[in-house]
Amino acid sequence: MLLQFLICLSWLTSASAALEAKPGCQPTCGNVKIPYPFGVGSKCSIHPSYSIDCNKSYNPHRPFLSTKNLQVVSISQTEVRISNQAAVSCHDDLTKINYTQTNLSGTPYTFSDRKNEFYGVGCNTVALIGGLVGNRSYVGGCISYCETKDSVKADMNCSGIGCCQTPIPEGLQLFETYVGSIEENITNITSFGNCTYGFMAEQTKYQFSVSDLQYDRFINKIKDVPVVLDWAIGENLTCEKALQDPETFACKYKNATCYNASNTYGYRCNCPSGYEGNPYLIDGCQDVNECEDHNDNPCASICTNNLGKYTCSCPKGEHGDGMKNGTGCTRNDKKFPMIIVTLGVSLGLLCLLLCISWLYFSLKKRKLVKLREKFFRQNGGLLLKRKISSSHESGVESAKLFTSNELKLATNNYDESRILGKGGFGTVYKGILPDKRIVAIKKSKLVDKSQTEQFINEVEILIQVNHRNVVKLLGCCLENEVPLLVYEYISNGNLYEHIHNISRMSSISWEDRLRIAAETAGALAYLHSAASIPVIHRDVKSANILLEGNYTAKVADFGASRLVPLDQTQITTLVQGTLGYLDPEDETPEFERSEEERYLATYFIVSLKENRLFQLLEPRIIEEGKSKQIIAYSELAKRCLNLKGEKRPTMKEVAMELEGLRRFEMHPGALGRNDDSTSLQSESNDICYVELSSYKDDASGQYSMEEMPAKVPPR
């Protein structure tokens, strides 16, 4: 404990010594120390970005960052704290500024995502923050609401009642704050909360209290709550790159070391252990003489100081490590061989420990093997083995049974960095098999033990599904409590990401979109009609259509699928899948949807009837597609949205019509059939209905507007 205290004291002394100004320069401004590489005036700083203006019109004087005119509260070896400013909106005072902006672009400073939070305070508050993280835009915010003053309690912290908070992203250099009201009628709260506030602050310095709802008290309080900036030397330079130019390298002086900043752009200098001082100055890192104070040095007897370190030793006739917090120094006793006895006891205990450890791990391994055998039998492993054997004999492609260890090794023990996606049915991991094949491994959340035989039958059928536009099921692992499925790996994400991600919105051309639609319809038609046992997917949506590098479509995720015997005409199983993508004829009363959830489909159909189709489309579609061709596809989509199953075309008909529209030039009268012209004499269960569901966000009081899809405007 004493050594730890001395090391801590040495570090504090080093940190204090490091706060040194450049020789001949002003060391402080008012009550704030100005250590190099910062300095009062450009000649006293390492770069103009670190220059400080000392404003002497205040008493005491106040320092400001020269390039951005931001008031500095304190400077440390890694951080700068600046004064705060809040966006304020009061219902009875239009002079309050409900918008603020702080811009650090072009400087070595970033807002600390580890120590800052964004806050909204008030009983009728929407607080928004937006800015730039590198070249990416960022928008976030939170909502605070309260009906009465009694509902606001300080011990609630910022949970959304009177105060809300949200984290900020790493690397933020520019942010704008806007604060507004949720509703206009606030007569019940004006007596105690007439204003709303939005601001960034150091989270350990701001503690919400009920008095913050009053304007005067809040403004006085926020003056003492700073914002933390991370700083580093050499914008976007690592230590390795900076060292290539010795003249400008900041850590070039003797004993100084360089390390890359982890939470901002650039690098920093440091004095290594055993040295103290300012590493940015010549001879700034000086050796610490740990032996200088005899009473406080870490040695029990003899202390020898060396550059950057020290050694402890014992005088002649004594033994030990010589340290106060160690064995110290003990006189040698020739009468009793203490060392031999101690060594013997230690070796005996070590052997005993090794034997116990070997026995423990052997029993644990045996128990694990038995548990895996239990899960294998429980999950239908014996049944699947018999089916695999019969498949081999008949020459039919069969499933591969993977072991638990194989999939653990392939996913690096299911490391989070290997996660490809998460959903209602489970998590999908990226795996690399020993033969270097890349696969997708689906780890489900739930298992129904009563459906084991049906699960095995479905695996056997899906293994035999062989279509270029259907994700191939390679095999499974039954040695876990929940079976794992192994699929081929598709590299280019899913269609949902390409449609809804702004950075990818224009990456898919009109021609590629038509091909993706035709390939998807062809795959579904194959599953419905050409497979040995028809497979009804029941969860067709853009997130379950994967794309290869050349945008080839692959239908995936058969978690909600059902196998239908050839002589069965109706699907009688329970409704599964994503609620917004279900056939309306499958909907049971507990899944009945509101008009809002049908809004996009209704809006699309109404727009067709009112000749407003082209107002819904992206500019690229209008530019690349032919008008008649677009209308023909829209009419086909309209027929697929018919609420009555017998009025909708089969998937085979949809696939044929899409392929025909895509491959041939449009002729007069060839496109735009009405509903009555569709042949519906077979495959009544092959529904093509895909409903456009509306977006619903959660009510947690905290959200990121980057994740909010745009809603269709009302007619």
PDB file of C-alpha atoms in Angstrom, residues 500 595-607 616 641 691-695 710-713:
ATOM      1  CA  HIS A 500     -32.900   3.369 -46.412  1.00  0.00           C
ATOM      2  CA  GLU A 595     -55.380   2.740 -40.320  1.00  0.00           C
ATOM      3  CA  GLU A 596     -52.002   4.336 -39.636  1.00  0.00           C
ATOM      4  CA  GLU A 597     -50.244   0.987 -40.131  1.00  0.00           C
ATOM      5  CA  ARG A 598     -51.917   0.599 -43.551  1.00  0.00           C
ATOM      6  CA  TYR A 599     -51.181   4.198 -44.484  1.00  0.00           C
ATOM      7  CA  LEU A 600     -48.332   3.772 -46.996  1.00  0.00           C
ATOM      8  CA  ALA A 601     -50.066   1.020 -48.971  1.00  0.00           C
ATOM      9  CA  THR A 602     -53.284   3.077 -49.071  1.00  0.00           C
ATOM     10  CA  TYR A 603     -51.355   6.198 -50.037  1.00  0.00           C
ATOM     11  CA  PHE A 604     -49.660   4.326 -52.891  1.00  0.00           C
ATOM     12  CA  ILE A 605     -52.965   3.011 -54.294  1.00  0.00           C
ATOM     13  CA  VAL A 606     -54.691   6.397 -53.977  1.00  0.00           C
ATOM     14  CA  SER A 607     -51.731   8.088 -55.692  1.00  0.00           C
ATOM     15  CA  LEU A 616     -43.639   9.200 -54.746  1.00  0.00           C
ATOM     16  CA  LEU A 641     -51.746  -5.294 -52.721  1.00  0.00           C
ATOM     17  CA  GLU A 691     -47.712  -4.341 -46.960  1.00  0.00           C
ATOM     18  CA  LEU A 692     -45.887  -1.010 -46.604  1.00  0.00           C
ATOM     19  CA  SER A 693     -45.929  -0.522 -42.813  1.00  0.00           C
ATOM     20  CA  SER A 694     -45.572   2.867 -41.160  1.00  0.00           C
ATOM     21  CA  TYR A 695     -42.727   3.825 -38.857  1.00  0.00           C
ATOM     22  CA  ALA A 710     -38.835   9.827 -43.385  1.00  0.00           C
ATOM     23  CA  LYS A 711     -42.649   9.527 -43.300  1.00  0.00           C
ATOM     24  CA  VAL A 712     -44.863  10.040 -46.338  1.00  0.00           C
ATOM     25  CA  PRO A 713     -46.617  13.435 -46.134  1.00  0.00           C
TER      26      PRO A 713
END
